[in-house]
């Protein structure tokens, strides 16, 4: 599933397990996609990333594996 993910300027995401540092081109995996605490969350509509990161960086991501939808987010066990 193609989705969108927002970050701060340094490609850090602060929702989930504290601060999570991302790198372009890498794949991130979690055991499950049950809650926001996995840190592997994204949204289906690109405009939605602006709610959390009005100034930042944005990526198109592939959410795969175990996918759980809650509160407008998609939580994924595999995000690349």
mmCIF file as gemmi writes it, N, C-alpha and C atoms, coordinates in Angstrom:
data_model
loop_
_atom_site.group_PDB
_atom_site.id
_atom_site.type_symbol
_atom_site.label_atom_id
_atom_site.label_alt_id
_atom_site.label_comp_id
_atom_site.label_asym_id
_atom_site.label_entity_id
_atom_site.label_seq_id
_atom_site.pdbx_PDB_ins_code
_atom_site.Cartn_x
_atom_site.Cartn_y
_atom_site.Cartn_z
_atom_site.occupancy
_atom_site.B_iso_or_equiv
_atom_site.pdbx_formal_charge
_atom_site.auth_seq_id
_atom_site.auth_asym_id
_atom_site.pdbx_PDB_model_num
ATOM 1 N N . UNK Axp A 1 ? 0.843 -1.156 0 1 0 ? 1 A 1
ATOM 2 C CA . UNK Axp A 1 ? 0 0 0 1 0 ? 1 A 1
ATOM 3 C C . UNK Axp A 1 ? 0.904 1.239 0 1 0 ? 1 A 1
ATOM 4 N N . UNK Axp A 2 ? 0.679 2.132 -0.925 1 0 ? 2 A 1
ATOM 5 C CA . UNK Axp A 2 ? 1.452 3.373 -1 1 0 ? 2 A 1
ATOM 6 C C . UNK Axp A 2 ? 0.829 4.396 -0.049 1 0 ? 2 A 1
ATOM 7 N N . UNK Axp A 3 ? 1.662 4.986 0.806 1 0 ? 3 A 1
ATOM 8 C CA . UNK Axp A 3 ? 1.204 5.971 1.789 1 0 ? 3 A 1
ATOM 9 C C . UNK Axp A 3 ? 2.211 7.116 1.862 1 0 ? 3 A 1
ATOM 10 N N . UNK Axp A 4 ? 1.995 8.012 2.804 1 0 ? 4 A 1
ATOM 11 C CA . UNK Axp A 4 ? 2.841 9.193 2.965 1 0 ? 4 A 1
ATOM 12 C C . UNK Axp A 4 ? 3.248 9.311 4.421 1 0 ? 4 A 1
ATOM 13 N N . UNK Axp A 5 ? 4.481 9.759 4.652 1 0 ? 5 A 1
ATOM 14 C CA . UNK Axp A 5 ? 5.004 9.896 6 1 0 ? 5 A 1
ATOM 15 C C . UNK Axp A 5 ? 5.688 11.239 6.132 1 0 ? 5 A 1
ATOM 16 N N . UNK Axp A 6 ? 5.416 11.903 7.245 1 0 ? 6 A 1
ATOM 17 C CA . UNK Axp A 6 ? 6.041 13.188 7.531 1 0 ? 6 A 1
ATOM 18 C C . UNK Axp A 6 ? 7.114 13.046 8.594 1 0 ? 6 A 1
ATOM 19 N N . UNK Axp A 7 ? 8.081 13.935 8.539 1 0 ? 7 A 1
ATOM 20 C CA . UNK Axp A 7 ? 9.211 13.936 9.464 1 0 ? 7 A 1
ATOM 21 C C . UNK Axp A 7 ? 9.575 15.379 9.787 1 0 ? 7 A 1
ATOM 22 N N . UNK Axp A 8 ? 10.468 15.577 10.757 1 0 ? 8 A 1
ATOM 23 C CA . UNK Axp A 8 ? 11.053 16.896 10.911 1 0 ? 8 A 1
ATOM 24 C C . UNK Axp A 8 ? 12.142 17.05 9.85 1 0 ? 8 A 1
ATOM 25 N N . UNK Axp A 9 ? 12.871 18.137 9.869 1 0 ? 9 A 1
ATOM 26 C CA . UNK Axp A 9 ? 13.873 18.399 8.828 1 0 ? 9 A 1
ATOM 27 C C . UNK Axp A 9 ? 14.991 17.362 8.79 1 0 ? 9 A 1
ATOM 28 N N . UNK Axp A 10 ? 15.221 16.673 9.923 1 0 ? 10 A 1
ATOM 29 C CA . UNK Axp A 10 ? 16.309 15.688 10.014 1 0 ? 10 A 1
ATOM 30 C C . UNK Axp A 10 ? 15.839 14.257 9.797 1 0 ? 10 A 1
ATOM 31 N N . UNK Axp A 11 ? 14.64 14.082 9.242 1 0 ? 11 A 1
ATOM 32 C CA . UNK Axp A 11 ? 14.033 12.769 9.01 1 0 ? 11 A 1
ATOM 33 C C . UNK Axp A 11 ? 13.809 12.009 10.309 1 0 ? 11 A 1
ATOM 34 N N . UNK Axp A 12 ? 13.483 12.732 11.379 1 0 ? 12 A 1
ATOM 35 C CA . UNK Axp A 12 ? 13.111 12.109 12.647 1 0 ? 12 A 1
ATOM 36 C C . UNK Axp A 12 ? 11.598 12.197 12.796 1 0 ? 12 A 1
ATOM 37 N N . UNK Axp A 13 ? 11.039 11.171 13.377 1 0 ? 13 A 1
ATOM 38 C CA . UNK Axp A 13 ? 9.611 11.116 13.645 1 0 ? 13 A 1
ATOM 39 C C . UNK Axp A 13 ? 9.443 10.998 15.157 1 0 ? 13 A 1
ATOM 40 N N . UNK Axp A 14 ? 8.56 11.795 15.733 1 0 ? 14 A 1
ATOM 41 C CA . UNK Axp A 14 ? 8.445 11.829 17.182 1 0 ? 14 A 1
ATOM 42 C C . UNK Axp A 14 ? 7.211 11.128 17.729 1 0 ? 14 A 1
ATOM 43 N N . UNK Axp A 15 ? 6.406 10.505 16.88 1 0 ? 15 A 1
ATOM 44 C CA . UNK Axp A 15 ? 5.257 9.759 17.376 1 0 ? 15 A 1
ATOM 45 C C . UNK Axp A 15 ? 5.628 8.29 17.451 1 0 ? 15 A 1
ATOM 46 N N . UNK Axp A 16 ? 5.258 7.633 18.523 1 0 ? 16 A 1
ATOM 47 C CA . UNK Axp A 16 ? 5.62 6.236 18.694 1 0 ? 16 A 1
ATOM 48 C C . UNK Axp A 16 ? 6.587 6.09 19.845 1 0 ? 16 A 1
ATOM 49 N N . UNK Axp A 17 ? 7.619 5.295 19.668 1 0 ? 17 A 1
ATOM 50 C CA . UNK Axp A 17 ? 8.593 5.026 20.727 1 0 ? 17 A 1
ATOM 51 C C . UNK Axp A 17 ? 9.579 6.171 20.89 1 0 ? 17 A 1
ATOM 52 N N . UNK Axp A 18 ? 9.136 7.328 21.266 1 0 ? 18 A 1
ATOM 53 C CA . UNK Axp A 18 ? 10.041 8.459 21.379 1 0 ? 18 A 1
ATOM 54 C C . UNK Axp A 18 ? 10.42 8.953 20.005 1 0 ? 18 A 1
ATOM 55 N N . UNK Axp A 19 ? 11.677 9.316 19.808 1 0 ? 19 A 1
ATOM 56 C CA . UNK Axp A 19 ? 12.152 9.807 18.518 1 0 ? 19 A 1
ATOM 57 C C . UNK Axp A 19 ? 12.749 8.656 17.721 1 0 ? 19 A 1
ATOM 58 N N . UNK Axp A 20 ? 12.321 8.537 16.483 1 0 ? 20 A 1
ATOM 59 C CA . UNK Axp A 20 ? 12.843 7.495 15.605 1 0 ? 20 A 1
ATOM 60 C C . UNK Axp A 20 ? 13.511 8.153 14.407 1 0 ? 20 A 1
ATOM 61 N N . UNK Axp A 21 ? 14.751 7.838 14.172 1 0 ? 21 A 1
ATOM 62 C CA . UNK Axp A 21 ? 15.528 8.378 13.052 1 0 ? 21 A 1
ATOM 63 C C . UNK Axp A 21 ? 15.349 7.489 11.832 1 0 ? 21 A 1
ATOM 64 N N . UNK Axp A 22 ? 14.987 8.083 10.72 1 0 ? 22 A 1
ATOM 65 C CA . UNK Axp A 22 ? 14.816 7.355 9.468 1 0 ? 22 A 1
ATOM 66 C C . UNK Axp A 22 ? 15.895 7.752 8.477 1 0 ? 22 A 1
ATOM 67 N N . UNK Axp A 23 ? 16.129 6.894 7.492 1 0 ? 23 A 1
ATOM 68 C CA . UNK Axp A 23 ? 17.024 7.183 6.381 1 0 ? 23 A 1
ATOM 69 C C . UNK Axp A 23 ? 16.308 6.809 5.091 1 0 ? 23 A 1
ATOM 70 N N . UNK Axp A 24 ? 16.435 7.652 4.076 1 0 ? 24 A 1
ATOM 71 C CA . UNK Axp A 24 ? 15.828 7.379 2.772 1 0 ? 24 A 1
ATOM 72 C C . UNK Axp A 24 ? 16.431 6.107 2.195 1 0 ? 24 A 1
ATOM 73 N N . UNK Axp A 25 ? 15.567 5.245 1.669 1 0 ? 25 A 1
ATOM 74 C CA . UNK Axp A 25 ? 16.016 4.021 1.022 1 0 ? 25 A 1
ATOM 75 C C . UNK Axp A 25 ? 16.096 2.808 1.93 1 0 ? 25 A 1
ATOM 76 N N . UNK Axp A 26 ? 15.894 2.985 3.225 1 0 ? 26 A 1
ATOM 77 C CA . UNK Axp A 26 ? 15.944 1.862 4.157 1 0 ? 26 A 1
ATOM 78 C C . UNK Axp A 26 ? 14.546 1.329 4.436 1 0 ? 26 A 1
ATOM 79 N N . UNK Axp A 27 ? 14.485 0.074 4.885 1 0 ? 27 A 1
ATOM 80 C CA . UNK Axp A 27 ? 13.234 -0.567 5.271 1 0 ? 27 A 1
ATOM 81 C C . UNK Axp A 27 ? 13.251 -0.77 6.785 1 0 ? 27 A 1
ATOM 82 N N . UNK Axp A 28 ? 12.131 -0.492 7.427 1 0 ? 28 A 1
ATOM 83 C CA . UNK Axp A 28 ? 12.001 -0.629 8.871 1 0 ? 28 A 1
ATOM 84 C C . UNK Axp A 28 ? 10.913 -1.644 9.174 1 0 ? 28 A 1
ATOM 85 N N . UNK Axp A 29 ? 11.187 -2.519 10.147 1 0 ? 29 A 1
ATOM 86 C CA . UNK Axp A 29 ? 10.271 -3.609 10.457 1 0 ? 29 A 1
ATOM 87 C C . UNK Axp A 29 ? 9.981 -3.649 11.952 1 0 ? 29 A 1
ATOM 88 N N . UNK Axp A 30 ? 8.73 -3.94 12.297 1 0 ? 30 A 1
ATOM 89 C CA . UNK Axp A 30 ? 8.303 -4.128 13.683 1 0 ? 30 A 1
ATOM 90 C C . UNK Axp A 30 ? 7.628 -5.492 13.785 1 0 ? 30 A 1
ATOM 91 N N . UNK Axp A 31 ? 7.529 -6.016 14.996 1 0 ? 31 A 1
ATOM 92 C CA . UNK Axp A 31 ? 6.885 -7.32 15.186 1 0 ? 31 A 1
ATOM 93 C C . UNK Axp A 31 ? 5.413 -7.283 14.832 1 0 ? 31 A 1
ATOM 94 N N . UNK Axp A 32 ? 4.747 -6.175 15.13 1 0 ? 32 A 1
ATOM 95 C CA . UNK Axp A 32 ? 3.321 -6.066 14.827 1 0 ? 32 A 1
ATOM 96 C C . UNK Axp A 32 ? 2.977 -4.625 14.539 1 0 ? 32 A 1
ATOM 97 N N . UNK Axp A 33 ? 1.773 -4.41 14.076 1 0 ? 33 A 1
ATOM 98 C CA . UNK Axp A 33 ? 1.318 -3.062 13.729 1 0 ? 33 A 1
ATOM 99 C C . UNK Axp A 33 ? 0.064 -2.732 14.531 1 0 ? 33 A 1
ATOM 100 N N . UNK Axp A 34 ? 0.114 -2.955 15.834 1 0 ? 34 A 1
ATOM 101 C CA . UNK Axp A 34 ? -1.09 -2.818 16.648 1 0 ? 34 A 1
ATOM 102 C C . UNK Axp A 34 ? -1.319 -1.424 17.212 1 0 ? 34 A 1
ATOM 103 N N . UNK Axp A 35 ? -0.281 -0.653 17.429 1 0 ? 35 A 1
ATOM 104 C CA . UNK Axp A 35 ? -0.459 0.665 18.047 1 0 ? 35 A 1
ATOM 105 C C . UNK Axp A 35 ? 0.523 1.669 17.477 1 0 ? 35 A 1
ATOM 106 N N . UNK Axp A 36 ? 0.33 2.923 17.846 1 0 ? 36 A 1
ATOM 107 C CA . UNK Axp A 36 ? 1.249 3.975 17.413 1 0 ? 36 A 1
ATOM 108 C C . UNK Axp A 36 ? 2.635 3.777 17.999 1 0 ? 36 A 1
ATOM 109 N N . UNK Axp A 37 ? 2.749 2.996 19.074 1 0 ? 37 A 1
ATOM 110 C CA . UNK Axp A 37 ? 4.048 2.806 19.709 1 0 ? 37 A 1
ATOM 111 C C . UNK Axp A 37 ? 5.047 2.078 18.823 1 0 ? 37 A 1
ATOM 112 N N . UNK Axp A 38 ? 4.581 1.453 17.729 1 0 ? 38 A 1
ATOM 113 C CA . UNK Axp A 38 ? 5.524 0.804 16.826 1 0 ? 38 A 1
ATOM 114 C C . UNK Axp A 38 ? 6.384 1.83 16.101 1 0 ? 38 A 1
ATOM 115 N N . UNK Axp A 39 ? 5.885 3.048 15.961 1 0 ? 39 A 1
ATOM 116 C CA . UNK Axp A 39 ? 6.631 4.084 15.258 1 0 ? 39 A 1
ATOM 117 C C . UNK Axp A 39 ? 6.535 4.002 13.751 1 0 ? 39 A 1
ATOM 118 N N . UNK Axp A 40 ? 5.99 2.925 13.226 1 0 ? 40 A 1
ATOM 119 C CA . UNK Axp A 40 ? 5.883 2.751 11.781 1 0 ? 40 A 1
ATOM 120 C C . UNK Axp A 40 ? 4.467 3.108 11.347 1 0 ? 40 A 1
ATOM 121 N N . UNK Axp A 41 ? 4.201 4.39 11.295 1 0 ? 41 A 1
ATOM 122 C CA . UNK Axp A 41 ? 2.874 4.861 10.937 1 0 ? 41 A 1
ATOM 123 C C . UNK Axp A 41 ? 2.967 5.799 9.741 1 0 ? 41 A 1
ATOM 124 N N . UNK Axp A 42 ? 1.872 5.877 8.981 1 0 ? 42 A 1
ATOM 125 C CA . UNK Axp A 42 ? 1.819 6.708 7.789 1 0 ? 42 A 1
ATOM 126 C C . UNK Axp A 42 ? 0.354 7.038 7.515 1 0 ? 42 A 1
ATOM 127 N N . UNK Axp A 43 ? 0.108 7.875 6.539 1 0 ? 43 A 1
ATOM 128 C CA . UNK Axp A 43 ? -1.261 8.267 6.196 1 0 ? 43 A 1
ATOM 129 C C . UNK Axp A 43 ? -1.505 8.038 4.707 1 0 ? 43 A 1
ATOM 130 N N . UNK Axp A 44 ? -2.778 7.877 4.364 1 0 ? 44 A 1
ATOM 131 C CA . UNK Axp A 44 ? -3.142 7.602 2.978 1 0 ? 44 A 1
ATOM 132 C C . UNK Axp A 44 ? -3.186 8.862 2.117 1 0 ? 44 A 1
ATOM 133 N N . UNK Axp A 45 ? -3.586 9.978 2.709 1 0 ? 45 A 1
ATOM 134 C CA . UNK Axp A 45 ? -3.697 11.243 1.974 1 0 ? 45 A 1
ATOM 135 C C . UNK Axp A 45 ? -2.488 12.132 2.265 1 0 ? 45 A 1
ATOM 136 N N . UNK Axp A 46 ? -1.784 12.601 1.257 1 0 ? 46 A 1
ATOM 137 C CA . UNK Axp A 46 ? -0.572 13.391 1.48 1 0 ? 46 A 1
ATOM 138 C C . UNK Axp A 46 ? -0.787 14.653 2.314 1 0 ? 46 A 1
ATOM 139 N N . UNK Axp A 47 ? -1.94 15.28 2.202 1 0 ? 47 A 1
ATOM 140 C CA . UNK Axp A 47 ? -2.203 16.518 2.953 1 0 ? 47 A 1
ATOM 141 C C . UNK Axp A 47 ? -2.219 16.269 4.461 1 0 ? 47 A 1
ATOM 142 N N . UNK Axp A 48 ? -2.503 15.044 4.872 1 0 ? 48 A 1
ATOM 143 C CA . UNK Axp A 48 ? -2.584 14.705 6.291 1 0 ? 48 A 1
ATOM 144 C C . UNK Axp A 48 ? -1.257 14.869 7.03 1 0 ? 48 A 1
ATOM 145 N N . UNK Axp A 49 ? -0.125 14.714 6.355 1 0 ? 49 A 1
ATOM 146 C CA . UNK Axp A 49 ? 1.16 14.849 7.042 1 0 ? 49 A 1
ATOM 147 C C . UNK Axp A 49 ? 1.363 16.26 7.579 1 0 ? 49 A 1
ATOM 148 N N . UNK Axp A 50 ? 0.697 17.227 6.996 1 0 ? 50 A 1
ATOM 149 C CA . UNK Axp A 50 ? 0.845 18.618 7.444 1 0 ? 50 A 1
ATOM 150 C C . UNK Axp A 50 ? 0.228 18.86 8.82 1 0 ? 50 A 1
ATOM 151 N N . UNK Axp A 51 ? -0.661 17.99 9.269 1 0 ? 51 A 1
ATOM 152 C CA . UNK Axp A 51 ? -1.247 18.127 10.614 1 0 ? 51 A 1
ATOM 153 C C . UNK Axp A 51 ? -0.187 17.976 11.688 1 0 ? 51 A 1
ATOM 154 N N . UNK Axp A 52 ? 0.83 17.151 11.446 1 0 ? 52 A 1
ATOM 155 C CA . UNK Axp A 52 ? 1.859 16.884 12.444 1 0 ? 52 A 1
ATOM 156 C C . UNK Axp A 52 ? 3.191 17.53 12.11 1 0 ? 52 A 1
ATOM 157 N N . UNK Axp A 53 ? 3.451 17.729 10.854 1 0 ? 53 A 1
ATOM 158 C CA . UNK Axp A 53 ? 4.714 18.331 10.42 1 0 ? 53 A 1
ATOM 159 C C . UNK Axp A 53 ? 4.429 19.413 9.382 1 0 ? 53 A 1
ATOM 160 N N . UNK Axp A 54 ? 3.942 20.595 9.829 1 0 ? 54 A 1
ATOM 161 C CA . UNK Axp A 54 ? 3.63 21.657 8.873 1 0 ? 54 A 1
ATOM 162 C C . UNK Axp A 54 ? 4.873 22.161 8.143 1 0 ? 54 A 1
ATOM 163 N N . UNK Axp A 55 ? 6.024 22.057 8.795 1 0 ? 55 A 1
ATOM 164 C CA . UNK Axp A 55 ? 7.303 22.367 8.159 1 0 ? 55 A 1
ATOM 165 C C . UNK Axp A 55 ? 8.176 21.146 8.387 1 0 ? 55 A 1
ATOM 166 N N . UNK Axp A 56 ? 8.577 20.493 7.339 1 0 ? 56 A 1
ATOM 167 C CA . UNK Axp A 56 ? 9.375 19.283 7.508 1 0 ? 56 A 1
ATOM 168 C C . UNK Axp A 56 ? 9.708 18.663 6.183 1 0 ? 56 A 1
ATOM 169 N N . UNK Axp A 57 ? 9.919 17.364 6.215 1 0 ? 57 A 1
ATOM 170 C CA . UNK Axp A 57 ? 10.199 16.589 5.014 1 0 ? 57 A 1
ATOM 171 C C . UNK Axp A 57 ? 9.147 15.501 4.901 1 0 ? 57 A 1
ATOM 172 N N . UNK Axp A 58 ? 8.853 15.099 3.677 1 0 ? 58 A 1
ATOM 173 C CA . UNK Axp A 58 ? 7.765 14.165 3.429 1 0 ? 58 A 1
ATOM 174 C C . UNK Axp A 58 ? 8.231 13.117 2.428 1 0 ? 58 A 1
ATOM 175 N N . UNK Axp A 59 ? 7.817 11.878 2.659 1 0 ? 59 A 1
ATOM 176 C CA . UNK Axp A 59 ? 8.211 10.782 1.773 1 0 ? 59 A 1
ATOM 177 C C . UNK Axp A 59 ? 6.999 9.945 1.383 1 0 ? 59 A 1
ATOM 178 N N . UNK Axp A 60 ? 7.074 9.38 0.203 1 0 ? 60 A 1
ATOM 179 C CA . UNK Axp A 60 ? 6.136 8.352 -0.212 1 0 ? 60 A 1
ATOM 180 C C . UNK Axp A 60 ? 6.727 7.044 0.291 1 0 ? 60 A 1
ATOM 181 N N . UNK Axp A 61 ? 5.92 6.266 0.99 1 0 ? 61 A 1
ATOM 182 C CA . UNK Axp A 61 ? 6.409 5.022 1.575 1 0 ? 61 A 1
ATOM 183 C C . UNK Axp A 61 ? 5.53 3.85 1.151 1 0 ? 61 A 1
ATOM 184 N N . UNK Axp A 62 ? 6.071 2.659 1.268 1 0 ? 62 A 1
ATOM 185 C CA . UNK Axp A 62 ? 5.316 1.429 1.012 1 0 ? 62 A 1
ATOM 186 C C . UNK Axp A 62 ? 5.049 0.771 2.358 1 0 ? 62 A 1
ATOM 187 N N . UNK Axp A 63 ? 3.779 0.683 2.736 1 0 ? 63 A 1
ATOM 188 C CA . UNK Axp A 63 ? 3.383 -0.011 3.964 1 0 ? 63 A 1
ATOM 189 C C . UNK Axp A 63 ? 3.034 -1.438 3.583 1 0 ? 63 A 1
ATOM 190 N N . UNK Axp A 64 ? 3.689 -2.387 4.216 1 0 ? 64 A 1
ATOM 191 C CA . UNK Axp A 64 ? 3.503 -3.792 3.869 1 0 ? 64 A 1
ATOM 192 C C . UNK Axp A 64 ? 3.425 -4.629 5.135 1 0 ? 64 A 1
ATOM 193 N N . UNK Axp A 65 ? 3.101 -5.897 4.96 1 0 ? 65 A 1
ATOM 194 C CA . UNK Axp A 65 ? 3.025 -6.808 6.097 1 0 ? 65 A 1
ATOM 195 C C . UNK Axp A 65 ? 1.728 -6.606 6.847 1 0 ? 65 A 1
ATOM 196 N N . UNK Axp A 66 ? 1.799 -6.664 8.168 1 0 ? 66 A 1
ATOM 197 C CA . UNK Axp A 66 ? 0.648 -6.471 9.045 1 0 ? 66 A 1
ATOM 198 C C . UNK Axp A 66 ? 0.286 -4.99 9.036 1 0 ? 66 A 1
ATOM 199 N N . UNK Axp A 67 ? -0.899 -4.632 8.536 1 0 ? 67 A 1
ATOM 200 C CA . UNK Axp A 67 ? -1.325 -3.231 8.475 1 0 ? 67 A 1
ATOM 201 C C . UNK Axp A 67 ? -2.6 -3.077 9.283 1 0 ? 67 A 1
ATOM 202 N N . UNK Axp A 68 ? -2.599 -2.082 10.179 1 0 ? 68 A 1
ATOM 203 C CA . UNK Axp A 68 ? -3.73 -1.814 11.043 1 0 ? 68 A 1
ATOM 204 C C . UNK Axp A 68 ? -4.112 -0.344 10.883 1 0 ? 68 A 1
ATOM 205 N N . UNK Axp A 69 ? -5.379 -0.065 10.629 1 0 ? 69 A 1
ATOM 206 C CA . UNK Axp A 69 ? -5.829 1.315 10.473 1 0 ? 69 A 1
ATOM 207 C C . UNK Axp A 69 ? -6.525 1.765 11.75 1 0 ? 69 A 1
ATOM 208 N N . UNK Axp A 70 ? -6.142 2.953 12.24 1 0 ? 70 A 1
ATOM 209 C CA . UNK Axp A 70 ? -6.751 3.506 13.447 1 0 ? 70 A 1
ATOM 210 C C . UNK Axp A 70 ? -6.57 5.015 13.455 1 0 ? 70 A 1
ATOM 211 N N . UNK Axp A 71 ? -7.63 5.748 13.715 1 0 ? 71 A 1
ATOM 212 C CA . UNK Axp A 71 ? -7.579 7.211 13.834 1 0 ? 71 A 1
ATOM 213 C C . UNK Axp A 71 ? -6.98 7.89 12.614 1 0 ? 71 A 1
ATOM 214 N N . UNK Axp A 72 ? -7.191 7.344 11.43 1 0 ? 72 A 1
ATOM 215 C CA . UNK Axp A 72 ? -6.686 7.961 10.213 1 0 ? 72 A 1
ATOM 216 C C . UNK Axp A 72 ? -5.265 7.591 9.861 1 0 ? 72 A 1
ATOM 217 N N . UNK Axp A 73 ? -4.585 6.845 10.743 1 0 ? 73 A 1
ATOM 218 C CA . UNK Axp A 73 ? -3.239 6.377 10.482 1 0 ? 73 A 1
ATOM 219 C C . UNK Axp A 73 ? -3.27 4.946 10.003 1 0 ? 73 A 1
ATOM 220 N N . UNK Axp A 74 ? -2.241 4.577 9.284 1 0 ? 74 A 1
ATOM 221 C CA . UNK Axp A 74 ? -1.996 3.18 8.978 1 0 ? 74 A 1
ATOM 222 C C . UNK Axp A 74 ? -0.738 2.804 9.741 1 0 ? 74 A 1
ATOM 223 N N . UNK Axp A 75 ? -0.833 1.781 10.565 1 0 ? 75 A 1
ATOM 224 C CA . UNK Axp A 75 ? 0.314 1.28 11.307 1 0 ? 75 A 1
ATOM 225 C C . UNK Axp A 75 ? 0.769 0.024 10.592 1 0 ? 75 A 1
ATOM 226 N N . UNK Axp A 76 ? 2.028 -0.041 10.275 1 0 ? 76 A 1
ATOM 227 C CA . UNK Axp A 76 ? 2.544 -1.121 9.447 1 0 ? 76 A 1
ATOM 228 C C . UNK Axp A 76 ? 3.664 -1.857 10.15 1 0 ? 76 A 1
ATOM 229 N N . UNK Axp A 77 ? 3.756 -3.153 9.894 1 0 ? 77 A 1
ATOM 230 C CA . UNK Axp A 77 ? 4.887 -3.924 10.451 1 0 ? 77 A 1
ATOM 231 C C . UNK Axp A 77 ? 6.109 -3.822 9.535 1 0 ? 77 A 1
ATOM 232 N N . UNK Axp A 78 ? 5.947 -3.252 8.349 1 0 ? 78 A 1
ATOM 233 C CA . UNK Axp A 78 ? 7.068 -3.126 7.416 1 0 ? 78 A 1
ATOM 234 C C . UNK Axp A 78 ? 6.868 -1.845 6.613 1 0 ? 78 A 1
ATOM 235 N N . UNK Axp A 79 ? 7.775 -0.896 6.783 1 0 ? 79 A 1
ATOM 236 C CA . UNK Axp A 79 ? 7.674 0.398 6.114 1 0 ? 79 A 1
ATOM 237 C C . UNK Axp A 79 ? 8.96 0.665 5.368 1 0 ? 79 A 1
ATOM 238 N N . UNK Axp A 80 ? 8.84 0.915 4.044 1 0 ? 80 A 1
ATOM 239 C CA . UNK Axp A 80 ? 10.052 1.208 3.267 1 0 ? 80 A 1
ATOM 240 C C . UNK Axp A 80 ? 9.773 2.347 2.306 1 0 ? 80 A 1
